[in-house]
Amino acid sequence: MFNYFRNRKIRNIFSRFPSIDYTDKRWLIKDLKVREDRLRSTLHLHRSIESSLIADRIVLIDQAINILVSDNYKDNLEECMTIRMVYESILK
């Protein structure tokens, strides 16, 4: 049930993205940090091929956090797409 409401909030935020307010931006940063921590904690449980994919995902999430913190994404399409790539499966 929690995933339903979280995914709904993510879709709502990305319907206005990149013109989001400070609270939505802060919520996205918190969500990205939770996702990154969850992936880091399970990284040692996967095989080498899967762990390299998870490591790539962690790097992508870290880039998205840095982009949101730096606040340069509003005028840069490439940085907007980096952030969207993290949530690609939810936004389909």
Short mmCIF file of N, CA and C in Angstrom, two decimals:
data_model
loop_
_atom_site.label_atom_id
_atom_site.label_comp_id
_atom_site.label_asym_id
_atom_site.label_seq_id
_atom_site.Cartn_x
_atom_site.Cartn_y
_atom_site.Cartn_z
N MET A 1 0.82 -1.19 0.00
CA MET A 1 0.00 0.00 0.00
C MET A 1 0.87 1.26 0.00
N PHE A 2 1.96 1.21 0.76
CA PHE A 2 2.87 2.35 0.82
C PHE A 2 3.44 2.67 -0.55
N ASN A 3 3.81 1.62 -1.30
CA ASN A 3 4.36 1.83 -2.64
C ASN A 3 3.37 2.53 -3.56
N TYR A 4 2.10 2.21 -3.42
CA TYR A 4 1.08 2.83 -4.26
C TYR A 4 1.07 4.35 -4.05
N PHE A 5 1.05 4.78 -2.79
CA PHE A 5 1.00 6.21 -2.51
C PHE A 5 2.31 6.91 -2.84
N ARG A 6 3.43 6.22 -2.61
CA ARG A 6 4.73 6.80 -2.97
C ARG A 6 4.84 6.96 -4.48
N ASN A 7 4.45 5.95 -5.24
CA ASN A 7 4.50 6.03 -6.70
C ASN A 7 3.54 7.09 -7.23
N ARG A 8 2.41 7.22 -6.60
CA ARG A 8 1.45 8.25 -7.00
C ARG A 8 2.04 9.65 -6.78
N LYS A 9 2.71 9.84 -5.65
CA LYS A 9 3.34 11.12 -5.37
C LYS A 9 4.46 11.40 -6.37
N ILE A 10 5.23 10.38 -6.72
CA ILE A 10 6.31 10.55 -7.69
C ILE A 10 5.74 10.96 -9.05
N ARG A 11 4.68 10.30 -9.49
CA ARG A 11 4.05 10.67 -10.76
C ARG A 11 3.52 12.10 -10.72
N ASN A 12 2.95 12.47 -9.58
CA ASN A 12 2.44 13.83 -9.42
C ASN A 12 3.56 14.86 -9.51
N ILE A 13 4.68 14.59 -8.87
CA ILE A 13 5.83 15.50 -8.92
C ILE A 13 6.36 15.60 -10.34
N PHE A 14 6.50 14.48 -11.02
CA PHE A 14 7.07 14.50 -12.36
C PHE A 14 6.11 15.04 -13.42
N SER A 15 4.84 15.18 -13.09
CA SER A 15 3.93 15.85 -14.03
C SER A 15 4.24 17.34 -14.11
N ARG A 16 4.88 17.89 -13.08
CA ARG A 16 5.27 19.30 -13.07
C ARG A 16 6.77 19.50 -13.25
N PHE A 17 7.52 18.43 -13.29
CA PHE A 17 8.98 18.50 -13.33
C PHE A 17 9.45 19.16 -14.62
N PRO A 18 10.42 20.04 -14.65
CA PRO A 18 11.34 20.46 -13.60
C PRO A 18 10.87 21.66 -12.79
N SER A 19 9.64 22.12 -12.98
CA SER A 19 9.14 23.29 -12.23
C SER A 19 8.51 22.84 -10.91
N ILE A 20 9.32 22.30 -10.03
CA ILE A 20 8.82 21.81 -8.75
C ILE A 20 9.25 22.77 -7.65
N ASP A 21 8.49 22.78 -6.56
CA ASP A 21 8.84 23.66 -5.46
C ASP A 21 9.84 22.98 -4.52
N TYR A 22 10.23 23.72 -3.50
CA TYR A 22 11.28 23.26 -2.59
C TYR A 22 10.87 21.99 -1.84
N THR A 23 9.62 21.90 -1.41
CA THR A 23 9.20 20.73 -0.64
C THR A 23 9.22 19.46 -1.49
N ASP A 24 8.80 19.57 -2.75
CA ASP A 24 8.85 18.40 -3.64
C ASP A 24 10.29 18.00 -3.93
N LYS A 25 11.14 18.99 -4.11
CA LYS A 25 12.56 18.70 -4.35
C LYS A 25 13.18 18.01 -3.14
N ARG A 26 12.86 18.51 -1.95
CA ARG A 26 13.37 17.90 -0.72
C ARG A 26 12.84 16.47 -0.56
N TRP A 27 11.57 16.25 -0.92
CA TRP A 27 10.99 14.91 -0.83
C TRP A 27 11.70 13.96 -1.79
N LEU A 28 11.98 14.42 -3.02
CA LEU A 28 12.70 13.59 -3.99
C LEU A 28 14.10 13.24 -3.49
N ILE A 29 14.79 14.19 -2.90
CA ILE A 29 16.13 13.92 -2.37
C ILE A 29 16.07 12.86 -1.28
N LYS A 30 15.10 12.98 -0.38
CA LYS A 30 14.95 11.97 0.68
C LYS A 30 14.64 10.60 0.10
N ASP A 31 13.75 10.57 -0.89
CA ASP A 31 13.40 9.30 -1.53
C ASP A 31 14.61 8.67 -2.21
N LEU A 32 15.40 9.49 -2.90
CA LEU A 32 16.60 8.98 -3.56
C LEU A 32 17.61 8.44 -2.56
N LYS A 33 17.75 9.12 -1.43
CA LYS A 33 18.69 8.64 -0.40
C LYS A 33 18.23 7.31 0.18
N VAL A 34 16.93 7.15 0.38
CA VAL A 34 16.40 5.88 0.88
C VAL A 34 16.66 4.77 -0.14
N ARG A 35 16.42 5.05 -1.41
CA ARG A 35 16.67 4.05 -2.46
C ARG A 35 18.15 3.67 -2.50
N GLU A 36 19.02 4.66 -2.39
CA GLU A 36 20.46 4.40 -2.43
C GLU A 36 20.89 3.55 -1.22
N ASP A 37 20.40 3.90 -0.04
CA ASP A 37 20.75 3.13 1.16
C ASP A 37 20.26 1.69 1.07
N ARG A 38 19.05 1.51 0.54
CA ARG A 38 18.49 0.17 0.40
C ARG A 38 19.33 -0.67 -0.57
N LEU A 39 19.75 -0.06 -1.68
CA LEU A 39 20.58 -0.79 -2.64
C LEU A 39 21.95 -1.11 -2.06
N ARG A 40 22.54 -0.16 -1.36
CA ARG A 40 23.86 -0.40 -0.76
C ARG A 40 23.81 -1.52 0.28
N SER A 41 22.72 -1.59 1.04
CA SER A 41 22.63 -2.61 2.08
C SER A 41 22.45 -4.02 1.50
N THR A 42 21.91 -4.13 0.28
CA THR A 42 21.71 -5.45 -0.31
C THR A 42 22.75 -5.79 -1.38
N LEU A 43 23.71 -4.91 -1.58
CA LEU A 43 24.69 -5.11 -2.65
C LEU A 43 25.49 -6.40 -2.46
N HIS A 44 25.84 -6.73 -1.24
CA HIS A 44 26.65 -7.92 -0.99
C HIS A 44 25.88 -9.23 -1.15
N LEU A 45 24.57 -9.17 -1.27
CA LEU A 45 23.75 -10.38 -1.38
C LEU A 45 23.62 -10.89 -2.81
N HIS A 46 24.05 -10.11 -3.79
CA HIS A 46 23.85 -10.46 -5.19
C HIS A 46 25.11 -11.02 -5.83
N ARG A 47 24.91 -11.72 -6.95
CA ARG A 47 26.04 -12.24 -7.71
C ARG A 47 26.81 -11.10 -8.36
N SER A 48 27.96 -11.42 -8.92
CA SER A 48 28.84 -10.37 -9.44
C SER A 48 28.21 -9.58 -10.59
N ILE A 49 27.50 -10.26 -11.50
CA ILE A 49 26.87 -9.55 -12.62
C ILE A 49 25.77 -8.63 -12.10
N GLU A 50 24.95 -9.15 -11.21
CA GLU A 50 23.88 -8.34 -10.65
C GLU A 50 24.44 -7.21 -9.80
N SER A 51 25.52 -7.48 -9.09
CA SER A 51 26.08 -6.44 -8.23
C SER A 51 26.67 -5.30 -9.04
N SER A 52 27.20 -5.59 -10.22
CA SER A 52 27.70 -4.50 -11.06
C SER A 52 26.55 -3.64 -11.59
N LEU A 53 25.41 -4.27 -11.90
CA LEU A 53 24.24 -3.50 -12.33
C LEU A 53 23.70 -2.64 -11.18
N ILE A 54 23.70 -3.21 -9.99
CA ILE A 54 23.24 -2.47 -8.82
C ILE A 54 24.20 -1.32 -8.51
N ALA A 55 25.49 -1.56 -8.68
CA ALA A 55 26.48 -0.50 -8.46
C ALA A 55 26.27 0.64 -9.46
N ASP A 56 25.95 0.30 -10.71
CA ASP A 56 25.65 1.34 -11.71
C ASP A 56 24.40 2.13 -11.31
N ARG A 57 23.42 1.43 -10.79
CA ARG A 57 22.19 2.09 -10.34
C ARG A 57 22.47 3.03 -9.16
N ILE A 58 23.34 2.61 -8.26
CA ILE A 58 23.72 3.46 -7.13
C ILE A 58 24.41 4.72 -7.62
N VAL A 59 25.28 4.58 -8.62
CA VAL A 59 25.97 5.75 -9.19
C VAL A 59 24.95 6.70 -9.83
N LEU A 60 23.97 6.15 -10.54
CA LEU A 60 22.93 6.97 -11.16
C LEU A 60 22.12 7.74 -10.11
N ILE A 61 21.77 7.05 -9.04
CA ILE A 61 21.02 7.70 -7.96
C ILE A 61 21.86 8.79 -7.31
N ASP A 62 23.13 8.52 -7.11
CA ASP A 62 24.03 9.52 -6.52
C ASP A 62 24.14 10.75 -7.42
N GLN A 63 24.21 10.54 -8.73
CA GLN A 63 24.24 11.66 -9.67
C GLN A 63 22.95 12.47 -9.58
N ALA A 64 21.82 11.79 -9.48
CA ALA A 64 20.53 12.48 -9.40
C ALA A 64 20.44 13.31 -8.12
N ILE A 65 20.95 12.78 -7.02
CA ILE A 65 20.96 13.54 -5.76
C ILE A 65 21.81 14.79 -5.92
N ASN A 66 22.99 14.64 -6.49
CA ASN A 66 23.88 15.80 -6.67
C ASN A 66 23.26 16.84 -7.59
N ILE A 67 22.56 16.41 -8.63
CA ILE A 67 21.90 17.34 -9.55
C ILE A 67 20.80 18.11 -8.82
N LEU A 68 19.99 17.40 -8.03
CA LEU A 68 18.91 18.07 -7.31
C LEU A 68 19.45 19.04 -6.27
N VAL A 69 20.52 18.66 -5.60
CA VAL A 69 21.11 19.54 -4.58
C VAL A 69 21.71 20.78 -5.22
N SER A 70 22.37 20.62 -6.36
CA SER A 70 23.01 21.77 -7.01
C SER A 70 22.00 22.70 -7.68
N ASP A 71 20.79 22.22 -7.93
CA ASP A 71 19.71 23.03 -8.49
C ASP A 71 19.99 23.53 -9.91
N ASN A 72 20.78 22.77 -10.68
CA ASN A 72 21.09 23.14 -12.06
C ASN A 72 20.21 22.43 -13.07
N TYR A 73 19.28 21.62 -12.63
CA TYR A 73 18.51 20.77 -13.53
C TYR A 73 17.43 21.53 -14.30
N LYS A 74 17.05 22.70 -13.84
CA LYS A 74 15.90 23.40 -14.45
C LYS A 74 16.16 23.83 -15.88
N ASP A 75 17.40 24.14 -16.21
CA ASP A 75 17.72 24.60 -17.56
C ASP A 75 18.51 23.59 -18.37
N ASN A 76 18.74 22.41 -17.82
CA ASN A 76 19.59 21.43 -18.48
C ASN A 76 18.79 20.15 -18.73
N LEU A 77 18.48 19.88 -19.97
CA LEU A 77 17.67 18.72 -20.33
C LEU A 77 18.37 17.41 -19.98
N GLU A 78 19.68 17.35 -20.16
CA GLU A 78 20.42 16.13 -19.86
C GLU A 78 20.34 15.77 -18.38
N GLU A 79 20.42 16.77 -17.52
CA GLU A 79 20.32 16.51 -16.09
C GLU A 79 18.90 16.14 -15.70
N CYS A 80 17.90 16.71 -16.35
CA CYS A 80 16.51 16.32 -16.11
C CYS A 80 16.30 14.85 -16.48
N MET A 81 16.89 14.44 -17.59
CA MET A 81 16.75 13.05 -18.02
C MET A 81 17.47 12.09 -17.06
N THR A 82 18.58 12.52 -16.48
CA THR A 82 19.27 11.68 -15.50
C THR A 82 18.37 11.42 -14.31
N ILE A 83 17.69 12.45 -13.84
CA ILE A 83 16.78 12.28 -12.70
C ILE A 83 15.60 11.40 -13.10
N ARG A 84 15.06 11.60 -14.28
CA ARG A 84 13.94 10.78 -14.75
C ARG A 84 14.32 9.31 -14.91
N MET A 85 15.56 9.04 -15.28
CA MET A 85 16.01 7.65 -15.47
C MET A 85 15.91 6.85 -14.18
N VAL A 86 16.09 7.49 -13.04
CA VAL A 86 15.96 6.79 -11.76
C VAL A 86 14.54 6.28 -11.58
N TYR A 87 13.57 7.08 -11.98
CA TYR A 87 12.16 6.75 -11.79
C TYR A 87 11.50 6.21 -13.05
N GLU A 88 12.27 5.75 -13.99
CA GLU A 88 11.75 5.33 -15.29
C GLU A 88 10.67 4.26 -15.18
N SER A 89 10.88 3.27 -14.33
CA SER A 89 9.90 2.18 -14.22
C SER A 89 8.58 2.65 -13.61
N ILE A 90 8.62 3.65 -12.77
CA ILE A 90 7.41 4.17 -12.13
C ILE A 90 6.65 5.08 -13.09
N LEU A 91 7.37 5.81 -13.92
CA LEU A 91 6.75 6.81 -14.79
C LEU A 91 6.16 6.23 -16.06
N LYS A 92 6.33 4.95 -16.31
CA LYS A 92 5.81 4.33 -17.54
C LYS A 92 4.31 4.36 -17.57
#
